[in-house]
PDB file of C-alpha atoms in Angstrom:
ATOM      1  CA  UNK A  29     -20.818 -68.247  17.415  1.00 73.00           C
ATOM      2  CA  UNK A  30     -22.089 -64.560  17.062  1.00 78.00           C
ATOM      3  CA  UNK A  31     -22.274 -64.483  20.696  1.00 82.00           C
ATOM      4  CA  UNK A  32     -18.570 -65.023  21.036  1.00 83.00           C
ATOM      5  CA  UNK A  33     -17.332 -62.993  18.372  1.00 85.00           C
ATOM      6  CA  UNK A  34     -19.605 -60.027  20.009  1.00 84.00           C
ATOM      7  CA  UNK A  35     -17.706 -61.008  23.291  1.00 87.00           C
ATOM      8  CA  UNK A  36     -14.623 -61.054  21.885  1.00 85.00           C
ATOM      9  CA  UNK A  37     -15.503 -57.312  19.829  1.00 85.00           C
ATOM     10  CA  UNK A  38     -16.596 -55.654  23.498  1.00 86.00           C
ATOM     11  CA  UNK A  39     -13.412 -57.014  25.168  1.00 88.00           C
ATOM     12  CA  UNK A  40     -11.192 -55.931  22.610  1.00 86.00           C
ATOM     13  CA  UNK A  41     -12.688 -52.141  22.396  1.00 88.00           C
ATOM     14  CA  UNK A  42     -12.671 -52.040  26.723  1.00 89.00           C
ATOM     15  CA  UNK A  43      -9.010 -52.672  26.306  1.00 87.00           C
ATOM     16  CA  UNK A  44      -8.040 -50.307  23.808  1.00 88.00           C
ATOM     17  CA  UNK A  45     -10.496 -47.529  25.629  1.00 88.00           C
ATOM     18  CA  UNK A  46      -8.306 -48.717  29.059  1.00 88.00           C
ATOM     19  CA  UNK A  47      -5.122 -48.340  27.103  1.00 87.00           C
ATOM     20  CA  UNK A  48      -6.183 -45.101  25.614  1.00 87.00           C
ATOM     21  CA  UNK A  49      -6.896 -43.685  29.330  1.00 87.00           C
ATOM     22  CA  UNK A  50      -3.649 -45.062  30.932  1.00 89.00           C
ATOM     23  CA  UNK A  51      -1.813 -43.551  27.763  1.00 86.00           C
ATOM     24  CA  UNK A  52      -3.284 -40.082  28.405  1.00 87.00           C
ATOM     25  CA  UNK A  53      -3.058 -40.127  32.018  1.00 84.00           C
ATOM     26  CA  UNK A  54       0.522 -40.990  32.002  1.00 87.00           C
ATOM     27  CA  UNK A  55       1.549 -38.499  29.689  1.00 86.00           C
ATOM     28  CA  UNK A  56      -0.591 -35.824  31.533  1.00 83.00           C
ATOM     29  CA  UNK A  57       1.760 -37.142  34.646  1.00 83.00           C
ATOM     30  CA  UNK A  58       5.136 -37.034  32.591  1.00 84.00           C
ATOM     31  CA  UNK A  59       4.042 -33.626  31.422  1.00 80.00           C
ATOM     32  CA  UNK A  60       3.051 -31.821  34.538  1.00 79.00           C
ATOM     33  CA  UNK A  61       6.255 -33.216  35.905  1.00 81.00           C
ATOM     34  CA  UNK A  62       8.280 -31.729  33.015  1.00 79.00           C
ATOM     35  CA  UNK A  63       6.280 -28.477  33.798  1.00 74.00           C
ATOM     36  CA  UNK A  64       7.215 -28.254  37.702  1.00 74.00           C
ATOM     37  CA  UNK A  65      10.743 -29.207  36.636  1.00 81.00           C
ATOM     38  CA  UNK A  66      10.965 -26.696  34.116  1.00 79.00           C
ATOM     39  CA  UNK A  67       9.184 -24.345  36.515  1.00 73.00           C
ATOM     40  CA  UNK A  68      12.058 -24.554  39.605  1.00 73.00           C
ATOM     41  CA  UNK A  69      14.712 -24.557  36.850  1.00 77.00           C
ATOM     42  CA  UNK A  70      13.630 -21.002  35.969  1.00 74.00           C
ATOM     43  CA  UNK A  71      12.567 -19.889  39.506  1.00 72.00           C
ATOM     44  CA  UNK A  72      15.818 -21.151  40.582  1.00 75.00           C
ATOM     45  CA  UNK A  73      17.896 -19.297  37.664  1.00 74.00           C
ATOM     46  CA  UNK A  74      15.261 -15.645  38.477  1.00 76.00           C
ATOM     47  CA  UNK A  75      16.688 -15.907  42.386  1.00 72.00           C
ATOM     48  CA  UNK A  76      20.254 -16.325  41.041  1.00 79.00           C
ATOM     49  CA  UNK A  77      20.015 -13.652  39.128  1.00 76.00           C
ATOM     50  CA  UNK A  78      18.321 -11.272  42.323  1.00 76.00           C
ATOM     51  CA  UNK A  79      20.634 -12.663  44.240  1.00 76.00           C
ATOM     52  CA  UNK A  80      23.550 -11.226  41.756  1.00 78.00           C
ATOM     53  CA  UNK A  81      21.805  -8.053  41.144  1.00 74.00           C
ATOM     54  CA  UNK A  82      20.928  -7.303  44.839  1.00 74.00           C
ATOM     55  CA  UNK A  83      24.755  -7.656  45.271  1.00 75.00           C
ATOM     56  CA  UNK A  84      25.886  -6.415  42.493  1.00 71.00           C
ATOM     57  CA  UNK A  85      24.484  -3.232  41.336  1.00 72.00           C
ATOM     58  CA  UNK A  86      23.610  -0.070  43.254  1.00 73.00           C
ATOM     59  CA  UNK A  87      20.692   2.516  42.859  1.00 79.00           C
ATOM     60  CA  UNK A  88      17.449   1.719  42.184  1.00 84.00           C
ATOM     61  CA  UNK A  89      18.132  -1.331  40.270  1.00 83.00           C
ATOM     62  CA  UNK A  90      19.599  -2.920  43.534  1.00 84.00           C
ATOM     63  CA  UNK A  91      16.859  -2.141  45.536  1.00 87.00           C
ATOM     64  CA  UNK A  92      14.564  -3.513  43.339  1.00 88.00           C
ATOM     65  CA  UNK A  93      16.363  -7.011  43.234  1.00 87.00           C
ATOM     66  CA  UNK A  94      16.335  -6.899  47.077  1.00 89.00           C
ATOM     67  CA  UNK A  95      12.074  -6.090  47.282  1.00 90.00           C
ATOM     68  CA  UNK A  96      12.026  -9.202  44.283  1.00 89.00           C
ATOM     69  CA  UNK A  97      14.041 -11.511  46.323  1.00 90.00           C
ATOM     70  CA  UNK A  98      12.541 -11.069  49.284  1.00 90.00           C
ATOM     71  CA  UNK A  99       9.260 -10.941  48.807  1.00 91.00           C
ATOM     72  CA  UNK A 100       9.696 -14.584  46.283  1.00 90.00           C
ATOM     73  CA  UNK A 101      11.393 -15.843  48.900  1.00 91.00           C
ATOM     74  CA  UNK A 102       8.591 -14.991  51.860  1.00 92.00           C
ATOM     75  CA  UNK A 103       5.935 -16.518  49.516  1.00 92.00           C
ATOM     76  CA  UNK A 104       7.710 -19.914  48.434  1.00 90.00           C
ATOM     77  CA  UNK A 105       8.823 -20.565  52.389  1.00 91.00           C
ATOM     78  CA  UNK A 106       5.055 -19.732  53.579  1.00 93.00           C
ATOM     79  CA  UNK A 107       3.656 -22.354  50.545  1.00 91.00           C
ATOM     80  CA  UNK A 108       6.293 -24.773  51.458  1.00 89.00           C
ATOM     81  CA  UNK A 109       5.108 -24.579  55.563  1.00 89.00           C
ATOM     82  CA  UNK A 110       1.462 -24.603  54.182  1.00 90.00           C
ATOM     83  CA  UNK A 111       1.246 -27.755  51.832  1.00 88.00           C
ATOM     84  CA  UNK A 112       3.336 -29.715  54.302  1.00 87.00           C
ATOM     85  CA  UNK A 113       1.632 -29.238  57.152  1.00 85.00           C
ATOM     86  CA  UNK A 114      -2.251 -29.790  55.815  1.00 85.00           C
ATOM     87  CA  UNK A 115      -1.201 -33.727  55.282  1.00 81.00           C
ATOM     88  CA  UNK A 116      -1.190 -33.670  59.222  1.00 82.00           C
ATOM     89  CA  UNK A 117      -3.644 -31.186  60.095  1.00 82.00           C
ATOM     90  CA  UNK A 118      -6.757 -30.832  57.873  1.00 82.00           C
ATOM     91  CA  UNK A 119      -7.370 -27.349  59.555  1.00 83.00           C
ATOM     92  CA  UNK A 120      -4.885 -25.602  57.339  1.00 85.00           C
ATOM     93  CA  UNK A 121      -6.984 -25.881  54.452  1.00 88.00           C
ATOM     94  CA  UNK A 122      -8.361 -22.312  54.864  1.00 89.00           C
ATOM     95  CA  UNK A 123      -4.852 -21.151  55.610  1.00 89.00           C
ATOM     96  CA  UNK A 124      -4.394 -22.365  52.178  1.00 90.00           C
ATOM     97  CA  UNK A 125      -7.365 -20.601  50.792  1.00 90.00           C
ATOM     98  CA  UNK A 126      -6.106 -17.198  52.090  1.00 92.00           C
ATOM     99  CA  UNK A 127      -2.269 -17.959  50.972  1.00 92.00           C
ATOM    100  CA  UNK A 128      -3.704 -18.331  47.391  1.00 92.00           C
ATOM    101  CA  UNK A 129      -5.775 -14.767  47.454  1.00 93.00           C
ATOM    102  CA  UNK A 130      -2.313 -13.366  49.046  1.00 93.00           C
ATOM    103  CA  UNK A 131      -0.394 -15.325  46.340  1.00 93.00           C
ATOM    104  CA  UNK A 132      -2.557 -12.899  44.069  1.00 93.00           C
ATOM    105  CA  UNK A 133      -1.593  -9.759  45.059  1.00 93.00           C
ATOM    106  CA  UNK A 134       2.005 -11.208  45.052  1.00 92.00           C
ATOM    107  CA  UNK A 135       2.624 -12.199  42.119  1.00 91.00           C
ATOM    108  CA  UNK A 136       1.191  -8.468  40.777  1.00 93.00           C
ATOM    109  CA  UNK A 137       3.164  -7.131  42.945  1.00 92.00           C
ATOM    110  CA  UNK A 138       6.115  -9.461  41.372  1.00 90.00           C
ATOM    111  CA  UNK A 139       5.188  -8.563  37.951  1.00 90.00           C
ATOM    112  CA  UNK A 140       5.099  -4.883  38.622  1.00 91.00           C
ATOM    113  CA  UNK A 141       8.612  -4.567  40.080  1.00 89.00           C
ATOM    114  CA  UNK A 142       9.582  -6.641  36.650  1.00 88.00           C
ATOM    115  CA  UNK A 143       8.700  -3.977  34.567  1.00 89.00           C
ATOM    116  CA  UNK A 144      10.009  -1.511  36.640  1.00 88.00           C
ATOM    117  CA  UNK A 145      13.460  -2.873  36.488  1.00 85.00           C
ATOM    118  CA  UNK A 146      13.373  -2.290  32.516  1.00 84.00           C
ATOM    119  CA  UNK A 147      11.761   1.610  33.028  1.00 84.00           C
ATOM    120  CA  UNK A 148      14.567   3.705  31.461  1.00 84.00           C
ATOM    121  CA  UNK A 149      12.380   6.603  34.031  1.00 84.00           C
ATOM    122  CA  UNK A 150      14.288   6.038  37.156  1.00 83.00           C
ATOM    123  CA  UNK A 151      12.796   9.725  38.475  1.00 86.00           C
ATOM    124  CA  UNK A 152       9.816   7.931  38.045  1.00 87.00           C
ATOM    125  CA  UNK A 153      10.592   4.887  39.558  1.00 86.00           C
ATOM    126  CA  UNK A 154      12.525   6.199  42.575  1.00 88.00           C
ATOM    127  CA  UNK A 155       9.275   8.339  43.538  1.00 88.00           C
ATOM    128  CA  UNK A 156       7.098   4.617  43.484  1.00 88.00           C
ATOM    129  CA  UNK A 157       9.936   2.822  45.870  1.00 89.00           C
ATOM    130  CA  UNK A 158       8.394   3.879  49.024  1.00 90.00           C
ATOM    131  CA  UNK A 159       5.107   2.171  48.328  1.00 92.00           C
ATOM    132  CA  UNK A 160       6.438  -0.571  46.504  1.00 91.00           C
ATOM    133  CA  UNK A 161       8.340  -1.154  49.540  1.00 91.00           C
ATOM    134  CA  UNK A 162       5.416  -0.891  52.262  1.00 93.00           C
ATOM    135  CA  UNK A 163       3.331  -3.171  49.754  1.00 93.00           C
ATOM    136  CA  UNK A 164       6.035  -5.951  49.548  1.00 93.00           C
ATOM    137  CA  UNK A 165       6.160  -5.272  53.769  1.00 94.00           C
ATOM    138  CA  UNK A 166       2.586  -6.076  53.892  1.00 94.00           C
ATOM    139  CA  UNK A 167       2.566  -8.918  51.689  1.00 94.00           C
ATOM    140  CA  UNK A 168       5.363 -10.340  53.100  1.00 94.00           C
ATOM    141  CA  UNK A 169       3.993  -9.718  56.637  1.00 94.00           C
ATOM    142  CA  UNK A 170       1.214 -11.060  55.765  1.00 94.00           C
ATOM    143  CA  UNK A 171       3.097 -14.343  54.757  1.00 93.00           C
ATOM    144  CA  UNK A 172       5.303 -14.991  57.475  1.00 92.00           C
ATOM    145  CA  UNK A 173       2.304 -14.292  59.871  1.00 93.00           C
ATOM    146  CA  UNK A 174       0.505 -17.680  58.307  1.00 92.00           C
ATOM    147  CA  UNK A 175       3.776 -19.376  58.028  1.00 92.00           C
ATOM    148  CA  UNK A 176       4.745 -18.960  61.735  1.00 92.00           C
ATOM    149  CA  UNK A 177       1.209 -19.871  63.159  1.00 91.00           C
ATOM    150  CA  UNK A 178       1.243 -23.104  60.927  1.00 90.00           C
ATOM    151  CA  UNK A 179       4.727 -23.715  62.392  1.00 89.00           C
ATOM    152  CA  UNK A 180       3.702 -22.442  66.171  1.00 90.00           C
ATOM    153  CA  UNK A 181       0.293 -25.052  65.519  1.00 89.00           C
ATOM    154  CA  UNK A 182       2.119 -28.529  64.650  1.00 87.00           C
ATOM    155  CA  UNK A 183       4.974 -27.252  67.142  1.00 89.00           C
ATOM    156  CA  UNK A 184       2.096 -27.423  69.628  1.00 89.00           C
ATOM    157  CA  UNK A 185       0.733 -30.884  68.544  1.00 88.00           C
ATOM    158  CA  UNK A 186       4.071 -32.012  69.038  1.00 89.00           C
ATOM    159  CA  UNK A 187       4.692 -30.466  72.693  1.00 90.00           C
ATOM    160  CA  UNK A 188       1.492 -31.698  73.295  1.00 90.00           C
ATOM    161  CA  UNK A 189       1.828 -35.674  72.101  1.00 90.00           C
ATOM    162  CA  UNK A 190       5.660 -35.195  73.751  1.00 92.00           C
ATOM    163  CA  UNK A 191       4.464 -34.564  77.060  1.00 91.00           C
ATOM    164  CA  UNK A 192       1.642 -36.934  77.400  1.00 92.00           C
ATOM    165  CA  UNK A 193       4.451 -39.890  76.144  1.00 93.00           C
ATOM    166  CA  UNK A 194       6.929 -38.613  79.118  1.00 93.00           C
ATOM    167  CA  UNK A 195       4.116 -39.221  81.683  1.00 92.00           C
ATOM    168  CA  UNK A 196       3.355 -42.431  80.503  1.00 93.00           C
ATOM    169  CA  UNK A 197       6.836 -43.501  80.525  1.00 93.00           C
ATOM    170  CA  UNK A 198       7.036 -42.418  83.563  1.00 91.00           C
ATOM    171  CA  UNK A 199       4.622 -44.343  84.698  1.00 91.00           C
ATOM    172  CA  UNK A 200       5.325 -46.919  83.348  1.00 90.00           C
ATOM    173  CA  UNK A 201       9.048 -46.754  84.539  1.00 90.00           C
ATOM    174  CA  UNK A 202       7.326 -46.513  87.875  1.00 87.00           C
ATOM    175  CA  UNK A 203       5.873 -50.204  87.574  1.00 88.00           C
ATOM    176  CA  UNK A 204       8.960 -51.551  86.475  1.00 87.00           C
ATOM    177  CA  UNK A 205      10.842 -49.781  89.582  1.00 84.00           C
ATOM    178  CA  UNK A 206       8.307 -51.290  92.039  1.00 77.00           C
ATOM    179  CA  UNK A 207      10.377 -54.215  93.159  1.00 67.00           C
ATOM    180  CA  UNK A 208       8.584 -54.409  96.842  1.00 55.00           C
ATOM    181  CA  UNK A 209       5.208 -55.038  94.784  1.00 56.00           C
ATOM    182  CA  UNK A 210       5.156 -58.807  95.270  1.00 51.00           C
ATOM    183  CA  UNK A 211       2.849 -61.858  93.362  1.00 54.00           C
ATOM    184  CA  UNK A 212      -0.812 -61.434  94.482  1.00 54.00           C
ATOM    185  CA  UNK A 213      -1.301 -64.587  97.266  1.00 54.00           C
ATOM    186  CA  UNK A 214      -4.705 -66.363  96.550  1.00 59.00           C
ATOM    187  CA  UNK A 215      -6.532 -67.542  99.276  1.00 61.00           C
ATOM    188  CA  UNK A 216      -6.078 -71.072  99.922  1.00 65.00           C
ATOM    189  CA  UNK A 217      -9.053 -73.748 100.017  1.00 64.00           C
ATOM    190  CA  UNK A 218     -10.263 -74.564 103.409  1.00 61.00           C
ATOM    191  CA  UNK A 219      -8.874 -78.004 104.404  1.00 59.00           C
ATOM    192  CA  UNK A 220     -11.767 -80.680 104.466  1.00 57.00           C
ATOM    193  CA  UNK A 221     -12.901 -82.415 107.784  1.00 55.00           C
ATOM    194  CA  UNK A 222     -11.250 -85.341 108.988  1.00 53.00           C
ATOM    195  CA  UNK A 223     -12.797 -89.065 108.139  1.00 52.00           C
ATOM    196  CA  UNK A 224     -11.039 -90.712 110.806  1.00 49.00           C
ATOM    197  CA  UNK A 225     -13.396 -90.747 113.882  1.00 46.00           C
ATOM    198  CA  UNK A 226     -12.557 -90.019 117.815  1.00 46.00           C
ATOM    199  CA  UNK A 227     -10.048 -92.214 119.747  1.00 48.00           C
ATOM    200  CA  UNK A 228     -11.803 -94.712 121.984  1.00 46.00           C
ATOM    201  CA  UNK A 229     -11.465 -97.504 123.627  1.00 45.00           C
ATOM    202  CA  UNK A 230     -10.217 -99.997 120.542  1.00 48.00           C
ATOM    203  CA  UNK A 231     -12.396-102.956 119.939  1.00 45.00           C
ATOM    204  CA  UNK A 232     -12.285-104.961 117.050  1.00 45.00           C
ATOM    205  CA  UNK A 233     -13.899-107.971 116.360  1.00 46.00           C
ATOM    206  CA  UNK A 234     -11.415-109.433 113.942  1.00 46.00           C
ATOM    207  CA  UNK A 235     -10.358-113.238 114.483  1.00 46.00           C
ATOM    208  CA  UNK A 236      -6.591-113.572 116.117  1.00 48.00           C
ATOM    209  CA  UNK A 237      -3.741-113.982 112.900  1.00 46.00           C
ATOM    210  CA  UNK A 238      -2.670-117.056 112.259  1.00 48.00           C
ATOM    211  CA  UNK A 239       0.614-118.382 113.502  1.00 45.00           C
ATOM    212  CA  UNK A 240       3.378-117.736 111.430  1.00 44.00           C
ATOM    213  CA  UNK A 241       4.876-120.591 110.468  1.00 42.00           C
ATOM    214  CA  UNK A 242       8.433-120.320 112.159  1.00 43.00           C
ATOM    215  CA  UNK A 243       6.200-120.350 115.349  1.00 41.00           C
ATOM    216  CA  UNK A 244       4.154-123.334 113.696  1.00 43.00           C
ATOM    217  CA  UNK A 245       7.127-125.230 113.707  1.00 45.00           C
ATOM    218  CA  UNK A 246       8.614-126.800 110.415  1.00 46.00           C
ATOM    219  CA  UNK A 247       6.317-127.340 107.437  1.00 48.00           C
ATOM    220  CA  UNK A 248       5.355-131.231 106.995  1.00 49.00           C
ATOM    221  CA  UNK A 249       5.125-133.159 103.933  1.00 45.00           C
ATOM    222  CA  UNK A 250       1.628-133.908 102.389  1.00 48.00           C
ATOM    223  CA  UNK A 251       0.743-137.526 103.406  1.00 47.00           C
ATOM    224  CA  UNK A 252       2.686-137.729 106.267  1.00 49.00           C
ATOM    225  CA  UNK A 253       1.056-138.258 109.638  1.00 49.00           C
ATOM    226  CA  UNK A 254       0.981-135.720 111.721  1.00 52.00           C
ATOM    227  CA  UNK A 255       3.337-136.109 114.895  1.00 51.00           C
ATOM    228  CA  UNK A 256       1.841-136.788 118.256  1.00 50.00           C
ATOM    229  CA  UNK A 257       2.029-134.813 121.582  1.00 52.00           C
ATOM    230  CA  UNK A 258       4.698-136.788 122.535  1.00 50.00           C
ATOM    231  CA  UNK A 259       6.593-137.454 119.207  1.00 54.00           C
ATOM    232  CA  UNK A 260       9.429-135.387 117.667  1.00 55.00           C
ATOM    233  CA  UNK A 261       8.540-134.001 114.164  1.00 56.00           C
ATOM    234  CA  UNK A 262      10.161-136.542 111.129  1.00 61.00           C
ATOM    235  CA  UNK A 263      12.920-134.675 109.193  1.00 57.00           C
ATOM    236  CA  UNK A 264      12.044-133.332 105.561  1.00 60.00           C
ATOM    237  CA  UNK A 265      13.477-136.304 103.368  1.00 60.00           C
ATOM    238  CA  UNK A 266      15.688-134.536 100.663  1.00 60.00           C
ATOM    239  CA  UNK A 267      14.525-134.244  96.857  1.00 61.00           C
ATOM    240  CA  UNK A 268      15.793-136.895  94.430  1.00 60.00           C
ATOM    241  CA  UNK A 269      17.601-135.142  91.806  1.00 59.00           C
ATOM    242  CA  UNK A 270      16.485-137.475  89.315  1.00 58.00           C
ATOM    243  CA  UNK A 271      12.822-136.506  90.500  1.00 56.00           C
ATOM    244  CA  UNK A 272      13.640-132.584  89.216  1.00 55.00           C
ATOM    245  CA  UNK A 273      11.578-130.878  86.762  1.00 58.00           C
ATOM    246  CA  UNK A 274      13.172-130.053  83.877  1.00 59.00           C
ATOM    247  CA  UNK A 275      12.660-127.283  80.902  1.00 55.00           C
ATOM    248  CA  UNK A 276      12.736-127.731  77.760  1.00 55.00           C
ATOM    249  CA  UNK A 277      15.795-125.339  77.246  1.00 54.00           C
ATOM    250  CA  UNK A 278      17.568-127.499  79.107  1.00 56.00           C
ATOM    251  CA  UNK A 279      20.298-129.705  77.496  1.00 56.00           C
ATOM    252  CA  UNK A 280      20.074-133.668  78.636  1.00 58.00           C
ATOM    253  CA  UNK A 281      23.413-134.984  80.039  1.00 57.00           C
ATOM    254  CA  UNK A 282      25.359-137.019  77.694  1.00 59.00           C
ATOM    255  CA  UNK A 283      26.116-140.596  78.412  1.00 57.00           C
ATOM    256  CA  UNK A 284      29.961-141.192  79.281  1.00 56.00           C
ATOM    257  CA  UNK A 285      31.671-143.216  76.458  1.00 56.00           C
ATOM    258  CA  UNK A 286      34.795-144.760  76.645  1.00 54.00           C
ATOM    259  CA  UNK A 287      36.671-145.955  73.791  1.00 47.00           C
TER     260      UNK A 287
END
């Protein structure tokens, strides 16, 4: 009995420490997702508002906006080539490695421009817009460079598989328009010798037939003598109907009555 209860104890703590795990692991899952949503929400609401500023305002504050916009928008389209290309080709894994260190520099570079756009010193901050722009041309170089090649690679692949199906199929269409091929003819057996020997001279030593009977003349009754050189055969006398079998399906005439 202490055995079972035991059994019973373990059981009961596995599935509360099983419970525990899938409890924590699903609200990890619900809260990364709330993260990423909440994540695009305000990336998506920070490229509206570029957007608006590179359009609407002039100066230095425009310009910013513009090097902000593009160089978010450089980075997000090279991670989006990146991560969905390395679920066909495992090769872009280091491509990966060296979009994070550029993701780095980036996102300072990001933050910097940021803080710029609140500097009340625009002096100051018109002097820094030449480098600010040749470091957002670099990064952003840098990003369409591994974004094309990723693209150019699985382009490739493609091109590749593509042209190695068309020959097939052409081959294979090939076959199918081959109507003068015909069925493959298998050699027939060779036909056995004959059994039936060499004409000759026939000789057979079988008795004569017998004489039919038409040539036999008529059949004779049993008992009768048989008729003489000289005699004419007897005639057949004709059956007496009351001498005929009968079967026993067969009804017996009834006997005449008169009244």
């Amino acid at each position: 009995m202490e055995a079972v209860i035991l059994i019973l104890a373990l059981l009961f703590v596995a599935f509360v420490a099983l419970g525990v795990y899938v409890s924590v692991k699903a609200i990890g899952a619900a809260k990364r997702g709330v993260d990423r949503t909440i994540s695009q929400a305000r990336r998506s609401v920070e490229d509206t508002t570029l957007r608006a500023k590179s359009f609407g305002q002039v100066g230095v504050a425009g310009e910013l906006a513009q090097l902000r916009l593009r160089l978010r928008t450089s980075m997000r389209a090279t991670q989006d080539a990146l991560q969905a290309g390395v679920a066909e080709d495992a090769s872009l894994r280091e491509s990966i490695g060296l979009f994070e260190r550029l993701s780095v520099h980036g996102r300072e570079l990001d933050d910097e421009l940021r803080r710029l756009e609140r500097e009340p010193d625009r002096a100051r901050t018109t002097e820094l817009l030449p480098q600010l722009r040749e470091r957002v041309e670099r990064i952003t170089h840098s990003a369409e460079s591994l974004r094309w090649a990723a693209r150019d690679r699985a382009r490739s692949f493609a091109e590749d598989d593509l042209e190695s199906l068309t020959t097939q199929i052409d081959v294979e269409a090939g076959a199918l328009r081959d109507w003068s091929r015909s069925e493959p003819v298998w050699p027939e057996p060779a036909a056995e010798p004959s059994q039936t020997p060499a004409q000759g001279p026939q000789t057979s030593s079988a008795p004569d037939p017998q004489p039919s009977a038409t040539a036999a003349g008529p059949e004779q009754a049993p008992g009768e003598p048989e008729a003489g050189p000289g005699q004419e055969p007897r005639a057949i006398p004709a059956r007496d109907p009351r001498l005929a079998m009968r079967y026993s399906w067969e009804k017996s005439p009834r006997p005449e009555t008169t009244n």
